[in-house]
Short mmCIF file of C-alpha atoms in Angstrom, two decimals:
data_model
loop_
_atom_site.label_atom_id
_atom_site.label_comp_id
_atom_site.label_asym_id
_atom_site.label_seq_id
_atom_site.Cartn_x
_atom_site.Cartn_y
_atom_site.Cartn_z
CA GLN A 85 14.38 -14.01 4.30
CA LYS A 86 11.67 -11.42 3.58
CA GLU A 87 9.81 -9.60 6.53
CA VAL A 88 6.55 -10.37 5.15
CA GLU A 89 5.41 -13.36 2.64
CA GLN A 90 2.41 -13.83 0.47
CA ASP A 91 1.69 -16.13 -2.27
CA PRO A 92 0.94 -14.72 -5.45
CA GLY A 93 -1.32 -16.41 -7.04
CA PRO A 94 -3.50 -15.96 -9.06
CA LEU A 95 -6.08 -17.95 -7.10
CA SER A 96 -8.76 -18.80 -9.49
CA VAL A 97 -12.11 -19.92 -7.76
CA PRO A 98 -15.83 -20.24 -9.05
CA GLU A 99 -18.31 -17.56 -8.01
CA GLY A 100 -19.79 -18.68 -4.21
CA ALA A 101 -16.55 -20.59 -3.02
CA ILE A 102 -14.79 -19.49 0.24
CA VAL A 103 -11.36 -18.03 -0.30
CA SER A 104 -8.22 -17.98 2.45
CA LEU A 105 -5.61 -15.66 1.65
CA ASN A 106 -2.43 -15.72 3.97
CA CYS A 107 0.55 -13.92 4.77
CA THR A 108 3.70 -14.70 7.32
CA TYR A 109 5.83 -12.48 8.98
CA SER A 110 9.06 -12.49 10.81
CA ASN A 111 8.93 -9.48 12.66
CA SER A 112 7.45 -10.10 16.24
CA ALA A 113 6.87 -6.41 16.91
CA PHE A 114 4.33 -6.10 14.41
CA GLN A 115 0.65 -5.13 15.99
CA TYR A 116 -1.21 -3.99 13.70
CA PHE A 117 -2.40 -5.79 10.94
CA MET A 118 -4.41 -4.40 7.43
CA TRP A 119 -5.59 -5.88 4.25
CA TYR A 120 -5.65 -3.91 1.23
CA ARG A 121 -7.82 -4.73 -1.63
CA GLN A 122 -6.26 -2.98 -5.00
CA TYR A 123 -8.20 -3.41 -8.52
CA SER A 124 -6.31 -3.45 -11.51
CA ARG A 125 -4.55 -0.05 -12.45
CA LYS A 126 -6.30 1.28 -9.19
CA GLY A 127 -4.95 2.22 -5.61
CA PRO A 128 -5.26 0.45 -2.87
CA GLU A 129 -7.98 0.17 -0.57
CA LEU A 130 -8.23 -0.60 3.20
CA LEU A 131 -10.13 -3.73 3.53
CA MET A 132 -9.80 -4.96 6.97
CA TYR A 133 -8.02 -3.71 10.29
CA THR A 134 -6.82 -6.05 12.93
CA TYR A 135 -5.17 -4.63 16.37
CA SER A 136 -2.76 -7.54 17.76
CA SER A 137 -4.11 -11.22 17.75
CA GLY A 138 -7.72 -12.36 17.14
CA ASN A 139 -10.42 -12.33 14.49
CA LYS A 140 -12.81 -9.32 13.10
CA GLU A 141 -15.53 -9.99 10.96
CA ASP A 142 -17.43 -7.07 8.10
CA GLY A 143 -19.85 -8.74 6.00
CA ARG A 144 -18.36 -11.74 4.26
CA PHE A 145 -14.93 -10.88 4.99
CA THR A 146 -13.35 -12.01 8.03
CA ALA A 147 -9.51 -11.36 9.05
CA GLN A 148 -7.93 -13.86 11.66
CA VAL A 149 -4.39 -12.88 13.17
CA ASP A 150 -1.87 -15.37 14.94
CA LYS A 151 0.69 -13.49 16.33
CA SER A 152 2.15 -16.91 18.08
CA SER A 153 2.36 -18.51 14.40
CA LYS A 154 3.22 -15.01 13.01
CA TYR A 155 0.29 -15.72 10.49
CA ILE A 156 -2.65 -13.72 9.28
CA SER A 157 -5.35 -14.76 7.20
CA LEU A 158 -8.33 -12.95 5.06
CA PHE A 159 -11.57 -15.36 4.64
CA ILE A 160 -13.71 -14.39 1.78
CA ARG A 161 -17.63 -16.12 1.99
CA ASP A 162 -19.63 -16.31 -0.79
CA SER A 163 -17.01 -15.12 -3.33
CA GLN A 164 -18.59 -13.04 -6.09
CA PRO A 165 -16.47 -11.74 -9.44
CA SER A 166 -16.31 -8.31 -8.13
CA ASP A 167 -14.22 -9.47 -5.54
CA SER A 168 -11.41 -10.37 -8.14
CA ALA A 169 -8.56 -7.94 -7.20
CA THR A 170 -5.50 -8.30 -6.04
CA TYR A 171 -5.33 -8.55 -2.18
CA LEU A 172 -2.26 -6.92 -0.41
CA CYS A 173 -1.85 -7.70 3.33
CA ALA A 174 0.08 -5.11 5.27
CA MET A 175 1.58 -4.89 9.11
CA SER A 176 3.35 -2.31 11.39
CA GLY A 177 4.52 -1.75 14.75
CA GLY A 178 7.77 -1.74 16.96
CA ASN A 179 10.24 0.49 16.24
CA THR A 180 9.17 1.42 12.72
CA GLY A 181 6.32 2.80 13.84
CA PHE A 182 2.55 2.12 13.53
CA GLN A 183 2.68 4.25 10.15
CA LYS A 184 5.32 2.87 8.56
CA LEU A 185 3.58 -0.15 6.65
CA VAL A 186 5.42 -3.23 5.47
CA PHE A 187 3.42 -4.78 2.64
CA GLY A 188 3.51 -8.53 0.88
CA THR A 189 3.49 -9.12 -2.62
CA GLY A 190 0.05 -9.19 -2.88
CA THR A 191 -2.57 -12.45 -4.00
CA ARG A 192 -4.41 -12.02 -7.04
CA LEU A 193 -7.79 -13.52 -6.89
CA LEU A 194 -9.88 -14.34 -10.10
CA VAL A 195 -13.62 -15.07 -9.14
CA SER A 196 -15.26 -16.72 -12.31
CA PRO A 197 -19.01 -16.64 -12.46
CA ASN B 81 -13.58 15.78 -1.89
CA ALA B 82 -11.46 14.43 -4.17
CA GLY B 83 -9.20 12.57 -1.83
CA VAL B 84 -5.55 12.05 -3.02
CA THR B 85 -5.01 13.06 -6.28
CA GLN B 86 -1.83 12.63 -8.75
CA THR B 87 -0.40 13.96 -11.55
CA PRO B 88 0.63 13.15 -14.31
CA LYS B 89 -1.29 9.58 -15.02
CA PHE B 90 1.55 8.09 -17.04
CA ARG B 91 5.21 9.32 -18.29
CA ILE B 92 8.04 7.99 -20.37
CA LEU B 93 11.54 9.48 -19.64
CA LYS B 94 14.64 8.88 -21.07
CA ILE B 95 17.67 7.85 -19.03
CA GLY B 96 19.17 10.81 -17.06
CA GLN B 97 15.92 13.26 -17.57
CA SER B 98 14.12 14.53 -14.58
CA MET B 99 10.73 15.04 -13.23
CA THR B 100 8.54 15.83 -10.52
CA LEU B 101 5.73 13.76 -9.61
CA GLN B 102 2.69 15.73 -8.03
CA CYS B 103 0.74 14.51 -4.81
CA THR B 104 -2.17 16.88 -3.24
CA GLN B 105 -4.67 15.66 -0.80
CA ASP B 106 -7.76 17.56 0.32
CA MET B 107 -8.52 15.60 3.72
CA ASN B 108 -6.49 17.74 5.90
CA HIS B 109 -4.05 14.81 6.55
CA ASN B 110 -0.55 15.43 8.55
CA TYR B 111 0.54 12.08 7.01
CA MET B 112 1.94 11.80 3.45
CA TYR B 113 3.67 8.91 1.99
CA TRP B 114 5.34 7.70 -1.38
CA TYR B 115 5.47 4.11 -2.47
CA ARG B 116 6.54 2.32 -5.36
CA GLN B 117 5.35 -1.00 -6.61
CA ASP B 118 7.20 -3.08 -9.11
CA PRO B 119 5.38 -6.49 -10.54
CA GLY B 120 5.32 -9.25 -8.07
CA MET B 121 7.06 -7.35 -5.46
CA GLY B 122 4.71 -5.21 -3.54
CA LEU B 123 4.51 -1.43 -2.38
CA LYS B 124 7.85 -0.11 -0.81
CA LEU B 125 7.86 2.86 1.09
CA ILE B 126 10.09 5.58 -0.56
CA TYR B 127 9.69 8.62 1.42
CA TYR B 128 7.27 9.76 4.44
CA SER B 129 6.37 13.03 6.10
CA VAL B 130 4.35 13.40 9.42
CA GLY B 131 3.50 17.08 8.58
CA ALA B 132 4.63 20.31 6.66
CA GLY B 133 8.61 20.68 6.72
CA ILE B 134 9.15 17.40 8.16
CA THR B 135 10.17 14.63 5.80
CA ASP B 136 12.10 11.06 6.28
CA LYS B 137 13.45 8.10 4.36
CA GLY B 138 11.48 4.87 3.80
CA GLU B 139 13.02 1.60 2.37
CA VAL B 140 14.30 2.75 -0.85
CA PRO B 141 15.07 6.34 -1.00
CA ASN B 142 18.15 6.48 -3.37
CA GLY B 143 17.01 8.46 -6.45
CA TYR B 144 14.66 10.10 -4.95
CA ASN B 145 13.72 13.72 -3.03
CA VAL B 146 10.88 15.17 -1.40
CA SER B 147 9.78 18.30 -0.25
CA ARG B 148 6.68 19.02 2.17
CA SER B 149 5.65 22.76 2.29
CA THR B 150 2.39 22.84 2.83
CA THR B 151 -0.19 20.13 4.21
CA GLU B 152 -1.79 19.21 0.74
CA ASP B 153 1.23 18.60 -1.32
CA PHE B 154 3.80 16.33 -1.15
CA PRO B 155 6.13 16.48 -4.51
CA LEU B 156 8.33 13.37 -5.43
CA ARG B 157 11.51 14.47 -7.60
CA LEU B 158 13.39 12.24 -9.60
CA GLU B 159 16.93 13.29 -10.66
CA LEU B 160 18.96 11.52 -13.05
CA ALA B 161 16.09 8.90 -14.26
CA ALA B 162 17.37 5.32 -14.50
CA PRO B 163 15.50 1.89 -15.96
CA SER B 164 15.55 0.85 -12.29
CA GLN B 165 12.93 3.36 -11.65
CA THR B 166 10.51 2.24 -14.14
CA SER B 167 7.38 1.17 -11.71
CA VAL B 168 4.02 2.25 -10.58
CA TYR B 169 4.46 5.13 -8.19
CA PHE B 170 1.19 5.96 -5.35
CA CYS B 171 0.99 8.73 -3.01
CA ALA B 172 -1.00 8.15 -0.08
CA SER B 173 -2.09 10.25 3.12
CA SER B 174 -3.40 9.37 6.81
CA TYR B 175 -4.41 11.27 9.69
CA LEU B 176 -2.69 10.48 13.40
CA GLY B 177 -5.66 8.97 15.29
CA GLY B 178 -7.89 8.62 12.22
CA ARG B 179 -9.56 5.04 12.01
CA ASP B 180 -7.72 2.08 11.77
CA HIS B 181 -4.54 4.00 10.81
CA GLU B 182 -6.04 3.75 7.34
CA GLN B 183 -3.83 5.10 4.39
CA PHE B 184 -5.93 6.25 1.59
CA PHE B 185 -3.90 6.15 -1.75
CA GLY B 186 -4.18 8.01 -4.69
CA PRO B 187 -4.53 6.39 -8.36
CA GLY B 188 -0.93 6.14 -9.01
CA THR B 189 1.50 7.22 -11.70
CA ARG B 190 3.01 4.88 -14.11
CA LEU B 191 6.60 5.72 -14.97
CA THR B 192 8.62 4.11 -17.58
CA VAL B 193 12.43 5.22 -17.81
CA LEU B 194 13.62 4.04 -21.26
#
């Protein structure tokens, strides 16, 4: 079993749709949860960060963490063609330290105009 | 402020050749990292450094070496290249105590070993 599982997609949606991206994980020691966005042939960039359980909202983006289910989500409202990218979940904590990230495989999102 | 820069952008190596991937950051970050990204596999940590003179292995260190003689530079050395090392390599940096523990990534080096 992989430590972090993420559906690779691709996920195709029309412009304006609500997008839901998800990851599950097996290490209950993880405390720091992140979503990185990666455009084609570019390096990843941090999109959202959440510590422990709960929700965090930033504009059209909402990150949710449910530690009891070992499940994290990223919601994108009013999706735009510019949101087309690969979204990578990442997490850390416990005896691996907060800086050693474990990444999911990434979900490729395509938003059509 | 250039952030994290990597050279070269692309490289083709023959089996058994060696090369060094360069990484430089100008943000005075103490942490630096090397990842590799294979199609459908996400990013895997190769090596990381918590400061000049201090390095440690990540998840997939075999076939690679690193050094950190300055805060700014963190080169990755490939010895005796193998086809399994064909990948996209990303360097990243972060600052202890930085906002959201954010890691800043370079643009990547695409390496093919034939």
